[in-house]
Short mmCIF file of C-alpha atoms and ligand atoms in Angstrom, two decimals:
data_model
loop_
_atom_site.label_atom_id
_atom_site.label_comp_id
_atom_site.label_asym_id
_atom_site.label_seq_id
_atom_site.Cartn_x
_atom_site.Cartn_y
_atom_site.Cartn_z
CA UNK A 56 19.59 4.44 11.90
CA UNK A 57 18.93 6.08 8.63
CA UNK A 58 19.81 4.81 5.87
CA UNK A 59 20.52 6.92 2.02
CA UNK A 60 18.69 5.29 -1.17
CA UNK A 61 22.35 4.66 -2.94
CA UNK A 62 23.01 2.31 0.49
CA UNK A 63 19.80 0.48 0.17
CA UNK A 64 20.15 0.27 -3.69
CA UNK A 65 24.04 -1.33 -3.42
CA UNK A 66 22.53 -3.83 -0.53
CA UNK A 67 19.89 -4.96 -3.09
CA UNK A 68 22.69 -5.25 -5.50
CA UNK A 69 24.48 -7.51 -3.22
CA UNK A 70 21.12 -9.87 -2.33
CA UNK A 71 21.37 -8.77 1.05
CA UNK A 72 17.44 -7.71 0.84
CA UNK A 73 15.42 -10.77 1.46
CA UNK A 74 12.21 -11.78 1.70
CA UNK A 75 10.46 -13.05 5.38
CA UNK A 76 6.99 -14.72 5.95
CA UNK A 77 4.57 -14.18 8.01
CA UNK A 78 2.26 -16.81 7.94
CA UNK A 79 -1.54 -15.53 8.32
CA UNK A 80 -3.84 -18.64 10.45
CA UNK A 81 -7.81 -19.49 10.13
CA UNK A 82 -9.13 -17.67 13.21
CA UNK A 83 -11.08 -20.82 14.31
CA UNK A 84 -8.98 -23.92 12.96
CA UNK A 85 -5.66 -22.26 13.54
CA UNK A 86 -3.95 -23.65 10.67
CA UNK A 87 -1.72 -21.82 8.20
CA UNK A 88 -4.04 -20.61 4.91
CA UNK A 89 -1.55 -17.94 3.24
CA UNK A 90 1.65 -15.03 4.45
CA UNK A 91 2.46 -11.85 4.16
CA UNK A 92 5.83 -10.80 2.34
CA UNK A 93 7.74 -8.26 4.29
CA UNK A 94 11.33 -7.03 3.34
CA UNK A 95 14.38 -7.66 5.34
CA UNK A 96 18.10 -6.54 4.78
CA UNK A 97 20.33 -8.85 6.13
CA UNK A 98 23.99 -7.53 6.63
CA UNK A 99 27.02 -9.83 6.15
CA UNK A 100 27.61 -9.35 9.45
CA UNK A 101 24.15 -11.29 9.78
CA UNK A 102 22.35 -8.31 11.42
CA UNK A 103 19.22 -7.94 10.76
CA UNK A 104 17.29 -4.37 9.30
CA UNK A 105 13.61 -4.00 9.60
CA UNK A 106 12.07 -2.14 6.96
CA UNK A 107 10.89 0.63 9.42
CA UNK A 108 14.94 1.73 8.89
CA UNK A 109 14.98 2.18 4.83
CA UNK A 110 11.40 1.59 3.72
CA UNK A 111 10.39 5.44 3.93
CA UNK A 112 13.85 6.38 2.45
CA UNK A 113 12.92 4.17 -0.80
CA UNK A 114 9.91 5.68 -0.92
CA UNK A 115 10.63 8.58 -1.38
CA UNK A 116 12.09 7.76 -4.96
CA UNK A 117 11.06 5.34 -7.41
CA UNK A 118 13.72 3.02 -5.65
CA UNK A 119 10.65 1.59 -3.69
CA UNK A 120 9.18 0.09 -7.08
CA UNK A 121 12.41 -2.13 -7.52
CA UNK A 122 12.28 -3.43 -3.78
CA UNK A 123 8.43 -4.00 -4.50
CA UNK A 124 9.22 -5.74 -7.68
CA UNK A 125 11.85 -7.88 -5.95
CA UNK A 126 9.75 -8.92 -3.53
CA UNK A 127 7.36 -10.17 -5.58
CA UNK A 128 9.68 -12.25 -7.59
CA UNK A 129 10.77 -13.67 -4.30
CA UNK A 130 7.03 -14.52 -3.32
CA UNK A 131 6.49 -15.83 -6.94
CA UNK A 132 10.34 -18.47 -6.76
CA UNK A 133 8.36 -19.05 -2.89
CA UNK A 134 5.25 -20.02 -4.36
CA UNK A 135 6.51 -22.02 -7.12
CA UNK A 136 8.61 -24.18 -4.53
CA UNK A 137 5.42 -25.31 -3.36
CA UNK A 138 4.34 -26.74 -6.29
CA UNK A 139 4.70 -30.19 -4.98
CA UNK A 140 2.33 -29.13 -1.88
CA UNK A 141 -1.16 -27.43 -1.78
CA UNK A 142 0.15 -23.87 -2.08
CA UNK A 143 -1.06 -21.11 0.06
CA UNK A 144 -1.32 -17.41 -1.13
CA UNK A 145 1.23 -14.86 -0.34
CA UNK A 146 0.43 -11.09 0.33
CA UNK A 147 3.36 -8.25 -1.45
CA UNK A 148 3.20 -4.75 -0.49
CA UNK A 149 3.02 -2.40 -3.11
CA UNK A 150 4.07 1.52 -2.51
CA UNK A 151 1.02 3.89 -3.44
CA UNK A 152 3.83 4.67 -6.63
CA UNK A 153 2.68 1.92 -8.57
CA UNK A 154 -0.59 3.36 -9.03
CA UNK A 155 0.69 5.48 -11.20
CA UNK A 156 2.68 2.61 -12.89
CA UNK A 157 2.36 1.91 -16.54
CA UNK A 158 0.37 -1.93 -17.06
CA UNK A 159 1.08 -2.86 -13.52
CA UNK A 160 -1.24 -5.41 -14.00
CA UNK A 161 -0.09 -6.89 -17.22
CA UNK A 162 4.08 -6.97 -15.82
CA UNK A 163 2.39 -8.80 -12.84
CA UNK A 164 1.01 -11.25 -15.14
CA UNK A 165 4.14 -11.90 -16.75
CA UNK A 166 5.74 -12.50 -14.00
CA UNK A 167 3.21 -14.64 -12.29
CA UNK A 168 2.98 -16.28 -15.78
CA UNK A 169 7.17 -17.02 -15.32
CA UNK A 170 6.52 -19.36 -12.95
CA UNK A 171 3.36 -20.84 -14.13
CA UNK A 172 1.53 -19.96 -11.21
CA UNK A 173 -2.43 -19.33 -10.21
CA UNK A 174 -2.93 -16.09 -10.15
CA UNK A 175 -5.26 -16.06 -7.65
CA UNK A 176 -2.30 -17.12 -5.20
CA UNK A 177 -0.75 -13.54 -6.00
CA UNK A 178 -2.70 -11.28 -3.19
CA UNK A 179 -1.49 -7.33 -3.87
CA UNK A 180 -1.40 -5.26 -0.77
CA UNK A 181 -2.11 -1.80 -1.16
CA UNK A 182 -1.97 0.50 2.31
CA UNK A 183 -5.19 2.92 3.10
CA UNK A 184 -3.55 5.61 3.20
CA UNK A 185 -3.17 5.00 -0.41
CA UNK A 186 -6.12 6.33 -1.19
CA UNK A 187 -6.40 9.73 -0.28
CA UNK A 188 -6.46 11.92 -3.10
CA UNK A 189 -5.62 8.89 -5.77
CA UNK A 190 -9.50 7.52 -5.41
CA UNK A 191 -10.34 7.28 -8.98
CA UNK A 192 -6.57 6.17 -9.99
CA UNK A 193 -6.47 3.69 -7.80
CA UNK A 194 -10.26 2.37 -8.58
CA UNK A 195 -8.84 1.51 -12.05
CA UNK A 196 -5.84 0.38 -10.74
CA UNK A 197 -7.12 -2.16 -8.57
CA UNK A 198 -10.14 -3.58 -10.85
CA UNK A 199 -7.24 -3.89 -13.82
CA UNK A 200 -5.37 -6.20 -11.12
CA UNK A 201 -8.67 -8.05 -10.15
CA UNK A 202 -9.68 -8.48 -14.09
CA UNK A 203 -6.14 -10.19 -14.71
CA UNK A 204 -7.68 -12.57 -11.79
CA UNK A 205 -5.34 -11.32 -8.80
CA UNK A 206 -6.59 -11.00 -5.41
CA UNK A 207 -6.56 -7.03 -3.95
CA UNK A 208 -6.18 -6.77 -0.31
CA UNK A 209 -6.41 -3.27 1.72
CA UNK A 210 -3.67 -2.76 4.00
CA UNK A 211 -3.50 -1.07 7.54
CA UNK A 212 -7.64 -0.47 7.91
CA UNK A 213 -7.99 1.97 10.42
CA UNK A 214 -4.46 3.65 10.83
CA UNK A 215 -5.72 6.64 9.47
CA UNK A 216 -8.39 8.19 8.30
CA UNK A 217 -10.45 5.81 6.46
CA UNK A 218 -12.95 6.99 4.45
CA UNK A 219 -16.66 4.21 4.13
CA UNK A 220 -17.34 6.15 1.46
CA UNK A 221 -14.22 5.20 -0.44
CA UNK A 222 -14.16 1.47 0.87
CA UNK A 223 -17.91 0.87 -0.15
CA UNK A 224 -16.51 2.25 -3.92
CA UNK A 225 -13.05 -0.12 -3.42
CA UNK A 226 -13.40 -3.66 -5.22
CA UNK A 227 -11.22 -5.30 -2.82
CA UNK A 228 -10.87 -8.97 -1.90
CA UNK A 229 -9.22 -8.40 1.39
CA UNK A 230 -9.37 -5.69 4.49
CA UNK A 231 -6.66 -5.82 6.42
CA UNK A 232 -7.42 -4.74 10.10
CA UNK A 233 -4.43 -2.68 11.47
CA UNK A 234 -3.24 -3.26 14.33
CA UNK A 235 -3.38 0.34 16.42
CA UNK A 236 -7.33 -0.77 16.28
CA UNK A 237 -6.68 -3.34 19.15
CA UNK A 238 -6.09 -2.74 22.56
CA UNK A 239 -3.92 -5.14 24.82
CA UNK A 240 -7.40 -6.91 26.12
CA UNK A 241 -10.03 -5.91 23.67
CA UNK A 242 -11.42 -4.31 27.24
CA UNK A 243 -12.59 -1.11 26.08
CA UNK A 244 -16.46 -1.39 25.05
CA UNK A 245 -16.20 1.51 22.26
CA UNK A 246 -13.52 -0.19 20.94
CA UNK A 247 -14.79 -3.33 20.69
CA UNK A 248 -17.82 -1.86 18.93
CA UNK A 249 -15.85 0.00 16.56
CA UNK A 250 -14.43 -3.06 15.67
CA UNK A 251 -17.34 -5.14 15.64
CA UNK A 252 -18.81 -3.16 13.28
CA UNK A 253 -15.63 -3.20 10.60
CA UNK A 254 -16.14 -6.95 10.49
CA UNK A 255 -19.58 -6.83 9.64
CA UNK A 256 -19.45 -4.34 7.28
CA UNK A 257 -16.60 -6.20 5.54
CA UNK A 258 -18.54 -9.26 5.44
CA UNK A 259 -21.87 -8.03 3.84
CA UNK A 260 -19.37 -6.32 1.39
CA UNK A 261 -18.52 -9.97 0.68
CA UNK A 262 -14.31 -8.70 1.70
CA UNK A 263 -12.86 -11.45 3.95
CA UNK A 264 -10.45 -10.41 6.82
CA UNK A 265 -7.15 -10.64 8.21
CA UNK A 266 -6.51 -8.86 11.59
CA UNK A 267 -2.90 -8.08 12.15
CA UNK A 268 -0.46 -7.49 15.41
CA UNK A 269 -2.61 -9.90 17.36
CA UNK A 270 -0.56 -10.66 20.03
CA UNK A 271 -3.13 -11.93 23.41
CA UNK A 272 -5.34 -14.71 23.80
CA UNK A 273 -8.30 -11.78 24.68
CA UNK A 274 -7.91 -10.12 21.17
CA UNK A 275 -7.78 -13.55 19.74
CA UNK A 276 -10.79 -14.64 21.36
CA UNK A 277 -12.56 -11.26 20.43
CA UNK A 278 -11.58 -11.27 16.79
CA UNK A 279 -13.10 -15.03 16.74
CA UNK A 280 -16.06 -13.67 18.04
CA UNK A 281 -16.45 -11.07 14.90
CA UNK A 282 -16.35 -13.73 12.52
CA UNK A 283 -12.66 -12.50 11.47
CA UNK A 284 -11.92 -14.74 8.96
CA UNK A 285 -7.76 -14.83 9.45
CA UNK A 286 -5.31 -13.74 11.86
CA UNK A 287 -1.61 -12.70 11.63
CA UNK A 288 0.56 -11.84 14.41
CA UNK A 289 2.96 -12.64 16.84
CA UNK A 290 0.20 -15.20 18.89
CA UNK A 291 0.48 -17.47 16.00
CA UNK A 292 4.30 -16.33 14.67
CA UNK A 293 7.10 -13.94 13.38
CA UNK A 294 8.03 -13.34 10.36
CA UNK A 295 10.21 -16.37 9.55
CA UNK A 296 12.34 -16.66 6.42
CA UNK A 297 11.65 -18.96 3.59
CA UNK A 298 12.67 -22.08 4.64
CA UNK A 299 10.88 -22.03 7.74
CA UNK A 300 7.67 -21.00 6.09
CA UNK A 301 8.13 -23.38 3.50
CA UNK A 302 8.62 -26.61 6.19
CA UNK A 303 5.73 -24.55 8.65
CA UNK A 304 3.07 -25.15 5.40
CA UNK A 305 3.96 -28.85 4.51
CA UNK A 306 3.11 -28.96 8.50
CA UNK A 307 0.05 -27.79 8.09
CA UNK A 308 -0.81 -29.39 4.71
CA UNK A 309 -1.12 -32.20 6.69
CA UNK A 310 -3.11 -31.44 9.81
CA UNK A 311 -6.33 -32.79 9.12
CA UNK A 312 -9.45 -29.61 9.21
CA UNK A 313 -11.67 -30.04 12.34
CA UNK A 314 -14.87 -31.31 11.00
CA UNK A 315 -17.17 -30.58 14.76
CA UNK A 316 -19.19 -27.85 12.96
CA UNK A 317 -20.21 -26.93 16.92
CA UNK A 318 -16.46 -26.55 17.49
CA UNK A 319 -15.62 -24.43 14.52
CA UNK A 320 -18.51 -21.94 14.47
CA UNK A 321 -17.65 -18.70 15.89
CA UNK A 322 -20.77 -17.23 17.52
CA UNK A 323 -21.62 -15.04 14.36
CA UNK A 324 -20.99 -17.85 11.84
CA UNK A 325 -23.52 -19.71 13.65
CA UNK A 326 -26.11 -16.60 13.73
CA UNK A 327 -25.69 -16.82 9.72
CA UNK A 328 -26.15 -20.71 9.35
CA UNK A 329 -29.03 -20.06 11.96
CA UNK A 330 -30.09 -17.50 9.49
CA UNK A 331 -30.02 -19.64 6.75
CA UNK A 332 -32.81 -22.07 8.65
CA UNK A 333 -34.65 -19.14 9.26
CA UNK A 334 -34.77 -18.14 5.68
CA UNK A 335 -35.62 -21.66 4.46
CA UNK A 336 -38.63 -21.86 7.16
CA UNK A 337 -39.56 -18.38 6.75
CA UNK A 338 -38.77 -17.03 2.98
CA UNK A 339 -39.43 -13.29 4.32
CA UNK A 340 -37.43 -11.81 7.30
CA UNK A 341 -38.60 -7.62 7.77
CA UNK A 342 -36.57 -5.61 10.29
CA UNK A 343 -38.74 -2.62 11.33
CA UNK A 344 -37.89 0.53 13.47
CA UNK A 345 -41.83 0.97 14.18
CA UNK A 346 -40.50 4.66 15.93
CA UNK A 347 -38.29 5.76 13.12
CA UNK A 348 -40.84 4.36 10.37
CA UNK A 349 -38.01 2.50 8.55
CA UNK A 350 -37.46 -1.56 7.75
CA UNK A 351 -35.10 -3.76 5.96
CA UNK A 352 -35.64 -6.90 4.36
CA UNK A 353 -33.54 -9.77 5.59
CA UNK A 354 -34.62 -12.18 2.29
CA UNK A 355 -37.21 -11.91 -0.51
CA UNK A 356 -38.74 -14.39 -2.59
CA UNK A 357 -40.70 -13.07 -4.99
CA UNK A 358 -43.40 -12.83 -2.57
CA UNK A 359 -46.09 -10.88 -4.45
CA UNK A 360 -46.42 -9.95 -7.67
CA UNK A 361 -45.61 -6.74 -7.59
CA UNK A 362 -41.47 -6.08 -6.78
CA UNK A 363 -41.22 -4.44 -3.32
CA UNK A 364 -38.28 -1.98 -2.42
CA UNK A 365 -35.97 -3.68 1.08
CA UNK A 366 -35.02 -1.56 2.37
CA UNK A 367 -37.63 2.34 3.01
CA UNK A 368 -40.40 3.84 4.49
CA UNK A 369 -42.18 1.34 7.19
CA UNK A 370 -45.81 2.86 6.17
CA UNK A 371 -45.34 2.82 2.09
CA UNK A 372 -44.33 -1.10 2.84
CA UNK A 373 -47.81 -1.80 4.31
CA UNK A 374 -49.40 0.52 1.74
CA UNK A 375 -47.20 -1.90 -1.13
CA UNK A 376 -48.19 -5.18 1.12
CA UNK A 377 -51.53 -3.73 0.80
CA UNK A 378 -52.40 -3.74 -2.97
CA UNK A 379 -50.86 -7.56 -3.42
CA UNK A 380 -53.43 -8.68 -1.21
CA UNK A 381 -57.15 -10.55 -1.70
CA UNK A 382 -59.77 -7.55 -2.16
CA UNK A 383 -61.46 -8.99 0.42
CA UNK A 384 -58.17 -8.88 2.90
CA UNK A 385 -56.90 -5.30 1.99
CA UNK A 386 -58.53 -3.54 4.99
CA UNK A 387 -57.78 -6.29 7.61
CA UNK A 388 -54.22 -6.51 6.64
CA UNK A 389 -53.98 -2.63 6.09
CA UNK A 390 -55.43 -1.61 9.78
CA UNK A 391 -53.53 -4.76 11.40
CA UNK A 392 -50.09 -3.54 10.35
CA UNK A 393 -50.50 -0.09 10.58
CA UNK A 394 -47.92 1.63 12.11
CA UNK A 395 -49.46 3.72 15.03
CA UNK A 396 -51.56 0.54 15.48
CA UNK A 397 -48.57 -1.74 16.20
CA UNK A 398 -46.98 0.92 18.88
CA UNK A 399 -50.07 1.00 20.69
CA UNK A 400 -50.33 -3.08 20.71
CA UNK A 401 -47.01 -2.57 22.05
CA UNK A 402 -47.79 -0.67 24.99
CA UNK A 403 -50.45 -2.57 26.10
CA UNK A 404 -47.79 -5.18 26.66
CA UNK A 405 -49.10 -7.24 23.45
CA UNK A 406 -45.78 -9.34 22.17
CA UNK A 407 -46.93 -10.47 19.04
CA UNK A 408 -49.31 -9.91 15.97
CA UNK A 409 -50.43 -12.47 13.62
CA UNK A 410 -52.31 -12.54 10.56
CA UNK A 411 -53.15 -14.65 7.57
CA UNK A 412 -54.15 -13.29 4.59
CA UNK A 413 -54.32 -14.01 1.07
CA UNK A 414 -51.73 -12.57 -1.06
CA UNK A 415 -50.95 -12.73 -4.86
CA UNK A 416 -47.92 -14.74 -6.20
CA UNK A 417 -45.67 -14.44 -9.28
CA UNK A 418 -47.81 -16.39 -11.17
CA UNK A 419 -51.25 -14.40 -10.22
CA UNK A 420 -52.20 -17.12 -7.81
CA UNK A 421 -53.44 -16.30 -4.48
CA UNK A 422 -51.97 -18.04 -1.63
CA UNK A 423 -52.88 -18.21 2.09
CA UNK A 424 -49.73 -16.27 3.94
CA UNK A 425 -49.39 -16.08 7.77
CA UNK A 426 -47.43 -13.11 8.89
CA UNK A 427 -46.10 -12.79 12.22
CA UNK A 428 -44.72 -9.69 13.80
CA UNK A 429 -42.64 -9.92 17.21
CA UNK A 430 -41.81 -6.82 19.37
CA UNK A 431 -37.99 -7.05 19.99
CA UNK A 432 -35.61 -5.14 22.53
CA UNK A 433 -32.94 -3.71 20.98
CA UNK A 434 -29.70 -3.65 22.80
CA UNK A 435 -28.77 -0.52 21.52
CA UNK A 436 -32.02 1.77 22.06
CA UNK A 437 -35.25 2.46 23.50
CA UNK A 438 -36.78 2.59 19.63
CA UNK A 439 -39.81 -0.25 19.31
CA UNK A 440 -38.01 -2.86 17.11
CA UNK A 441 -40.35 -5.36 15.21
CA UNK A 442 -39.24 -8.31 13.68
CA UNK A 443 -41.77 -10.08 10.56
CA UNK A 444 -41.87 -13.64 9.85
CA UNK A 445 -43.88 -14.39 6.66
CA UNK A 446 -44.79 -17.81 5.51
CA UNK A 447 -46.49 -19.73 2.92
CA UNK A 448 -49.16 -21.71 4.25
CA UNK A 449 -50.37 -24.97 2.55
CA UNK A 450 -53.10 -25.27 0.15
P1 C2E B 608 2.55 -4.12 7.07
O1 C2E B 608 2.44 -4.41 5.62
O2 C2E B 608 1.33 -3.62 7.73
O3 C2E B 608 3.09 -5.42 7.75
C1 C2E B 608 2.75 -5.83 9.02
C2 C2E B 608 3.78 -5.41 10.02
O4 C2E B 608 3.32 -5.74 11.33
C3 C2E B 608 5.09 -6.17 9.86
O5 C2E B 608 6.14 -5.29 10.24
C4 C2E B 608 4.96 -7.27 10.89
O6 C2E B 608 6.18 -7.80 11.31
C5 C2E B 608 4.26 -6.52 11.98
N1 C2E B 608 3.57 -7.42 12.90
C6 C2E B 608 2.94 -8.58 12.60
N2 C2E B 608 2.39 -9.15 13.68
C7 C2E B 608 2.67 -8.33 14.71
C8 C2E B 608 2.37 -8.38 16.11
O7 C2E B 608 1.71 -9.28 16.62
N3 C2E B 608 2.81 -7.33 16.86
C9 C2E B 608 3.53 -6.30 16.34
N4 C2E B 608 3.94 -5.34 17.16
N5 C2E B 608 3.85 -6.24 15.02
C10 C2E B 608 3.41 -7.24 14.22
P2 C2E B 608 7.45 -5.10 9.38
O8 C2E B 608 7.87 -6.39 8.77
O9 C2E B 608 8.43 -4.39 10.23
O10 C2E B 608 6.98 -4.17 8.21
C11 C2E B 608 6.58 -2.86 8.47
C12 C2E B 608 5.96 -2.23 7.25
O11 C2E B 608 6.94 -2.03 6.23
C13 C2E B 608 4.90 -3.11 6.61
O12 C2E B 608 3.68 -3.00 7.31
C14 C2E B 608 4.85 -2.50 5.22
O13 C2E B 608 4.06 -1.34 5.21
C15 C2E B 608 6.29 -2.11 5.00
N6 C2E B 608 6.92 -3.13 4.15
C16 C2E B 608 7.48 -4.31 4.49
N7 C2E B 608 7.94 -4.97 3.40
C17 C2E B 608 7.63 -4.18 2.34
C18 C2E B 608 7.81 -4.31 0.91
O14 C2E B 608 8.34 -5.30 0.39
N8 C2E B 608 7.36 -3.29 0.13
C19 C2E B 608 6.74 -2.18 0.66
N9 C2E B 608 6.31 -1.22 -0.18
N10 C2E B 608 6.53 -2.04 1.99
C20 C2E B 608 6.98 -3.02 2.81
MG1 MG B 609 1.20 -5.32 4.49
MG1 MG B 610 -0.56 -3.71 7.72
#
């Protein structure tokens, strides 16, 4: 059923469009943190019209910008009847039109403002596909909404074609995982790499993540396993309207959080808290590729005088390492490191290289330092992987 823009504008007229939740859950505690908006028109007959029947029709004029508009009222009168509880965030679409809209961000504030809300309870959704051929509109656009303190949140990740280049650029809060990304089971290996991978790059761009249309057990068990921070689909629940929502979060105010940190931690929240002990043992983690000559610095703190690059050229770091060492310890440290050096150590079966040296600190001091190099397998290739523990020794 199709329906024309003067239909959908007389049903808004007559408050017959009306706003649903979906309620978004922690991936590991599986308690209610925040909800989507999404649109319904509900006939006086009581039937119900999902927005997939006059959400592209609005779109296609400016009538989309009122339904957005309403919407958000509706999330801002939903938020405010929370008032008495701890309130949870609510997500509104916004069409791609608004980009174009004259001080979005300072209308939004008003209206926030109306009801005396947090901003940061406001999340605006804006879809991918957005983006294509908008980029440096919409880069404004969204830091204008961030700098008036609202949260930004990506929409539909993946269902088209999304550009790194663009989301690296994008000062988003939020990525929004679509849901065409996951299969049934999670039981295709490509895919689950695929996936693994937009998790982790969300995460080290500091962007926390909601996964939506999770429907199994599998892709919940999966999407725990990627650290994905929140989940929202029909495993957990529907989109309900407000009064459900509303009793579903004073439900869930009051279930107390899990405190068993060994029950809570996904498998890659507790490689970063392991990584965090690391660090504090050892204040300098290098990741080498000893056959592509590269490495990557996992932490660095202030080491050696001198300011090292983390992330280059594997020989140029032992040529740096080099210079901030004790005269007497250049050539030792130099010929121990060396590149071709290492490779041959690990052919011969050797697992590990050690050294202490003495290297100069911030303040011109030298200190005795014990680095530690371990050959490592990498899953993913036959390239010889090293991994470099370096550590202050005591006086
Ligand atoms: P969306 O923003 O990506 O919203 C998520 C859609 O996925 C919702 O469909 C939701 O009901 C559905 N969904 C959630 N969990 C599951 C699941 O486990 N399985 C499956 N199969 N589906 C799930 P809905 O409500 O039909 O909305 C469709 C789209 O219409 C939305 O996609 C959004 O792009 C658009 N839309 C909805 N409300 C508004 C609005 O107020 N303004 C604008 N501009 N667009 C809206
Ligand atoms: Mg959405
Ligand atoms: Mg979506």
């Amino acid at each position: 059923m199709k329906y024309t823009a003067e239909e959908i504008r007389a049903a808004m007229k007559n408050g017959e469009l009306c706003a649903f939740y979906q309620p978004q859950y922690d991936s590991i505690t599986s308690l209610v943190k925040s909800a989507e908006a999404l649109v319904r028109w509900i006939k006086p007959d009581g039937e119900i019209v999902s927005p997939a029947h006059f959400i592209p029709v609005a779109e296609e004029t400016d009538l989309i910008m009122e339904i957005d508009w309403y919407m958000a009222e509706q999330a801002c009168k939903t938020l405010y009847k929370q008032n008495m509880m701890p309130q949870f965030p609510i997500s509104v679409n916004f069409s791609r039109r608004h980009i174009r809209e004259d001080n979005f961000a300072k209308k939004l504030t008003e209206l926030v403002d109306q009801y005396d809300l947090p901003h940061p309870l406001f999340e605006v959704e804006i879809t991918e596909s957005a983006m294509v051929g908008e980029e440096e509109k919409l880069l404004d656009w969204i830091v204008s909404i961030r700098n008036a303190g609202f949260t930004v949140a990506i929409d539909d990740f993946g269902s088209g074609l999304s550009s790194l280049q663009f989301v690296k650029d994008v000062p988003a809060d939020v990525l929004k995982i679509d849901k065409s990304l996951l299969s049934h089971n999670c039981e295709n290996e490509k895919e689950r790499i695929v996936l693994e991978s937009i998790f982790t790059f969300a995460h080290r761009l500091h962007m926390k993540t909601v996964a939506e249309g999770v429907e199994t057990r599998e892709q919940l068990a999966f999407l725990r396993s990627c650290d994905c921070n929140k989940i929202q689909g029909y495993i957990f629940a529907r989109p309900m309207p407000e009064e459900e929502y509303l009793s579903l979060c004073q439900l869930h105010q009051s279930v107390e959080e899990p405190t068993d940190i060994l029950k809570l931690q996904s498998p890659a929240s507790a490689i970063n808290l392991l990584m965090e002990a690391v660090f504090r043992r050892y204040p300098l983690v290098i990741f080498t590729n000893l056959t592509k000559n590269t490495f990557y610095m996992m932490a660095y703190q202030n080491f050696s005088r001198t300011s090292c690059p983390s992330t280059g050229v594997f020989d140029d770091l032992i040529a740096h390492g080099k210079i901030t060492m004790h005269p007497d310890d250049q050539e030792i440290f130099a010929s121990t490191f060396e590149r071709k050096k290492l490779i041959n150590d690990y052919n011969n079966g050797i697992k590990e290289v050690r050294l202490v040296t003495r290297q100069m600190g911030d303040d011109g001091i030298y200190r005795r330092v014990e680095t530690t190099d371990y050959f490592v397998k990498s899953n993913y290739s036959n390239d010889i992987i090293v991994i470099t523990l370096c550590d202050n020794l005591p006086e």
